Amino acid sequence: MKLNNISFKKHMIPNLTSPIAVTALLLSSLLVACSGEDGADPTLLSDNPSMDMGIPESLTGGSASAVPALAMATDTMTSASSSIRMAKAGVGQPCSYLGNEDEDDPFRNGYETSKFMISIMASWTCIADLLIDVSSYVPHDGTIIETENDTNSDDFEADEPTHYSVIDDSETQVTVRLYYNYSRSQPPVAGEQAQFYVSWNEAENGDIEGRMIIDGDGVAWDNHDSEDPSMMRMDFFYTDTQQTADMFLQFDEDNLWADGFRIQIVKDLDSNPLLKVFEARGLIDMKAQFAPVANVTEIPDVQLYTVSDALGNGASIAEFQDLSLPLELNANLGNNLGNYIFTKKDVYFFEYDMDWEYIHKTVLSSEYRGARTTPVSGGTWLPFDPSLDLIITALSLDSDYFTGAKCAVIGDDCNGLLNAVFDFSGGFAGQEENQGTDPLDWRSTAISNVEYLTTVYPNGVDWTGAFEHSFTPSENP
């Protein structure tokens, strides 16, 4: 027995990782300038600031080394670029992590969703790291320089930069700009906004502060999906006691269900490595339901929270509030178990090897919102056209369920039904069953006092000024 529409499918999730691969490829032309005239590979400067947060594989899914390396994906890679990529990312595809491998349902549980968001952050901090190192080998005078990617060439790559510039804004601040789809005859000019911007400052006390901004439409101008983010900004602030990376993603205005997505990771450098070292929070600002249904006008909230020690043992929460759920059993026969709205909380304790330790999911609240057409009796499993009496038996509901006040009238509580539909005790419809016991350790304490993000906007209100290509370090970083 399997009900339709009870998971958030792949097509509902924006592609947040494709620009990562694109950007890595785009850097190839810039990296050509990194090798000396004799073709010798450059040596990375050990005193360059690093954005690497050392995020455990249990939070990123591990490096995407099982797929072809980007260094093998383009003939334009030089030995210099390969050297830098290998140094920054080890073997395999640089700056790319597996994240959630369950592509059909990235919201399958809180842990999988956490890997989905944290792998994105790990990739972009890796790219920031790469750019910082690469910038050491090109002029810092602000001159806009052509790459080898010529728009008039037969081997022009639309997803690679055509120009770049690097400038020292001060003795401690550097800014890199990458430009896309400019011809040799009409290159970008000084003051023109680049499609990729990153600026960072390293203070005398060693604190690092910076900002990265990417125009998703401009970077992937020939292959942009309306579901994807159109703009991205990442702020980072690293001290000798704490590292913080804060990412803000604005969705394309054509995205029907979301306006923004924020991901924040904080690493406590003073913490006991066997206690809470990493804290990650995520928030999706919704403007419509994933699956709109009649009689549901509420806008859902999607909140994520994860903690981990230095080894990768941790716990995660995914909380979906006021989410709509249509349970259409057989569209061809007009069999609809009804429309619902619910709030669901997934708690997932995981180990450093990515295995589960404790799983507890529950529907906290729910309401029936009408549209039920499933007959009371006379249904069949084969062909799939069940009636209410069969569903009651299969899901071990009370014999008088769907009558009286038991999920029968609009506004009724339907927790019994929805908990059974998600089947947290038996793996129904592909859902993991609740299993294990709460270890009652530091993780239990950490997730019992959750503070979710409250806004996806850098200014807390809207996107005004969020993606301006300017960065001024704090006066006292």
Coordinates of N, CA, C and O in Angstrom, one line a residue, residues 36-93:
G36 N 53.8 29.7 -14.1 CA 54.9 30.6 -14.5 C 55.1 30.4 -16.0 O 54.6 29.5 -16.6
E37 N 56.0 31.2 -16.5 CA 56.3 31.1 -17.9 C 57.0 29.8 -18.3 O 56.8 29.3 -19.4
D38 N 57.6 29.2 -17.3 CA 58.2 27.9 -17.6 C 57.2 26.7 -17.4 O 57.6 25.6 -17.6
G39 N 56.0 27.1 -17.1 CA 55.0 26.1 -16.9 C 55.0 25.4 -15.6 O 54.2 24.5 -15.3
A40 N 55.8 25.9 -14.7 CA 55.9 25.3 -13.3 C 54.6 25.5 -12.6 O 54.0 26.6 -12.7
D41 N 54.3 24.5 -11.7 CA 53.1 24.7 -10.9 C 53.4 25.7 -9.8 O 54.4 25.6 -9.2
P42 N 52.4 26.6 -9.5 CA 52.6 27.5 -8.4 C 52.5 26.8 -7.0 O 51.8 25.7 -7.0
T43 N 53.1 27.3 -6.0 CA 52.9 26.8 -4.7 C 51.9 27.7 -3.9 O 52.1 28.9 -3.9
L44 N 50.9 27.1 -3.3 CA 49.9 27.8 -2.6 C 50.6 28.5 -1.4 O 51.5 28.0 -0.7
L45 N 50.2 29.8 -1.2 CA 50.8 30.5 -0.1 C 50.2 30.1 1.2 O 49.0 30.2 1.5
S46 N 51.1 29.7 2.1 CA 50.6 29.1 3.4 C 50.0 30.2 4.3 O 49.2 29.9 5.2
D47 N 50.4 31.5 4.0 CA 49.9 32.6 4.9 C 48.6 33.2 4.4 O 48.1 34.2 4.9
N48 N 48.0 32.6 3.3 CA 46.7 33.1 2.8 C 45.6 32.7 3.8 O 45.6 31.7 4.4
P49 N 44.7 33.7 4.0 CA 43.5 33.3 4.9 C 42.8 32.1 4.3 O 42.7 32.0 3.1
S50 N 42.2 31.3 5.1 CA 41.5 30.2 4.7 C 40.0 30.2 5.2 O 39.8 30.5 6.4
M51 N 39.1 29.8 4.3 CA 37.7 29.7 4.7 C 37.3 28.3 5.1 O 36.1 28.1 5.4
D52 N 38.2 27.4 5.1 CA 37.9 26.0 5.4 C 37.4 25.9 6.9 O 38.2 26.2 7.8
M53 N 36.2 25.4 7.1 CA 35.7 25.2 8.4 C 35.9 23.8 9.0 O 35.5 23.5 10.1
G54 N 36.5 22.9 8.1 CA 36.7 21.5 8.6 C 35.4 20.8 8.9 O 35.4 20.1 9.9
I55 N 34.4 21.0 8.1 CA 33.1 20.4 8.4 C 33.2 18.8 8.2 O 33.7 18.4 7.2
P56 N 32.7 18.1 9.2 CA 32.8 16.6 9.1 C 32.0 16.1 7.9 O 31.0 16.7 7.5
E57 N 32.4 14.9 7.4 CA 31.7 14.3 6.2 C 30.3 13.9 6.6 O 29.4 13.9 5.7
S58 N 30.0 13.6 7.9 CA 28.7 13.3 8.2 C 27.7 14.4 8.0 O 26.5 14.2 7.9
L59 N 28.2 15.7 7.9 CA 27.4 16.8 7.7 C 27.3 17.2 6.2 O 26.4 17.9 5.8
T60 N 28.3 16.8 5.4 CA 28.4 17.2 4.0 C 28.1 16.0 3.1 O 27.8 16.2 1.9
G61 N 28.0 14.8 3.6 CA 27.8 13.7 2.8 C 29.1 13.2 2.2 O 29.2 12.1 1.5
G62 N 30.2 13.9 2.5 CA 31.5 13.5 1.9 C 31.8 14.1 0.6 O 30.9 14.7 -0.1
S63 N 33.0 14.1 0.1 CA 33.4 14.6 -1.2 C 32.8 13.8 -2.3 O 32.7 12.6 -2.2
A64 N 32.4 14.5 -3.4 CA 31.8 13.8 -4.5 C 32.9 13.2 -5.4 O 33.0 13.4 -6.6
S65 N 33.7 12.3 -4.8 CA 34.8 11.7 -5.5 C 34.4 10.6 -6.4 O 35.1 10.1 -7.2
A66 N 33.1 10.1 -6.2 CA 32.6 9.0 -7.0 C 32.3 9.5 -8.4 O 32.1 8.6 -9.3
V67 N 32.2 10.8 -8.7 CA 31.8 11.3 -10.0 C 33.1 11.8 -10.6 O 34.1 12.1 -10.0
P68 N 33.1 11.9 -12.0 CA 34.3 12.4 -12.7 C 34.8 13.7 -12.1 O 34.0 14.6 -11.9
A69 N 36.1 13.9 -11.9 CA 36.6 15.1 -11.4 C 36.5 16.2 -12.5 O 36.6 16.0 -13.7
L70 N 36.2 17.4 -12.0 CA 36.1 18.5 -12.9 C 37.4 18.8 -13.7 O 37.4 19.3 -14.8
A71 N 38.5 18.4 -13.0 CA 39.8 18.6 -13.7 C 39.9 17.7 -15.0 O 40.7 18.0 -15.9
M72 N 39.0 16.7 -15.1 CA 39.0 15.8 -16.2 C 37.9 16.2 -17.2 O 37.8 15.7 -18.3
A73 N 37.1 17.2 -16.8 CA 35.9 17.5 -17.5 C 36.1 18.6 -18.6 O 35.3 18.9 -19.4
T74 N 37.3 19.2 -18.6 CA 37.6 20.3 -19.5 C 39.0 20.2 -20.0 O 39.9 20.0 -19.2
D75 N 39.2 20.4 -21.3 CA 40.6 20.3 -21.8 C 41.4 21.6 -21.5 O 42.6 21.6 -21.8
T76 N 40.8 22.6 -21.0 CA 41.5 23.8 -20.7 C 42.2 23.9 -19.4 O 42.9 24.8 -19.1
M77 N 42.0 22.8 -18.6 CA 42.7 22.7 -17.3 C 44.2 22.7 -17.5 O 44.7 21.9 -18.3
T78 N 44.9 23.5 -16.8 CA 46.4 23.4 -16.9 C 46.9 22.7 -15.7 O 46.2 22.4 -14.7
S79 N 48.2 22.3 -15.7 CA 48.8 21.6 -14.6 C 48.7 22.5 -13.3 O 48.6 22.0 -12.2
A80 N 48.8 23.8 -13.5 CA 48.7 24.7 -12.4 C 47.3 24.6 -11.7 O 47.2 24.6 -10.5
S81 N 46.3 24.7 -12.6 CA 44.9 24.7 -12.0 C 44.7 23.3 -11.3 O 44.1 23.3 -10.2
S82 N 45.2 22.3 -11.9 CA 45.0 21.0 -11.3 C 45.7 20.9 -10.0 O 45.2 20.3 -9.0
S83 N 46.9 21.5 -9.9 CA 47.6 21.5 -8.6 C 46.9 22.2 -7.5 O 46.8 21.7 -6.4
I84 N 46.3 23.3 -7.9 CA 45.6 24.1 -6.9 C 44.3 23.4 -6.5 O 44.0 23.3 -5.3
R85 N 43.6 22.8 -7.4 CA 42.4 22.1 -7.1 C 42.7 20.9 -6.2 O 42.0 20.7 -5.2
M86 N 43.7 20.2 -6.5 CA 44.0 19.0 -5.7 C 44.4 19.4 -4.3 O 44.1 18.8 -3.3
A87 N 45.2 20.5 -4.2 CA 45.6 21.0 -2.9 C 44.4 21.5 -2.1 O 44.4 21.3 -0.8
K88 N 43.4 22.1 -2.7 CA 42.3 22.6 -1.9 C 41.3 21.6 -1.6 O 40.6 21.7 -0.6
A89 N 41.1 20.6 -2.5 CA 40.0 19.7 -2.3 C 40.3 18.3 -2.3 O 39.4 17.4 -2.3
G90 N 41.6 17.9 -2.3 CA 42.0 16.5 -2.3 C 41.6 15.9 -3.6 O 41.6 16.6 -4.7
V91 N 41.3 14.6 -3.7 CA 41.0 14.0 -4.9 C 39.5 14.1 -5.2 O 38.8 14.4 -4.3
G92 N 39.2 13.8 -6.4 CA 37.7 13.9 -6.8 C 37.3 15.3 -7.2 O 38.1 16.1 -7.5
Q93 N 36.0 15.5 -7.3 CA 35.5 16.7 -7.8 C 35.7 17.8 -6.8 O 35.3 17.7 -5.7

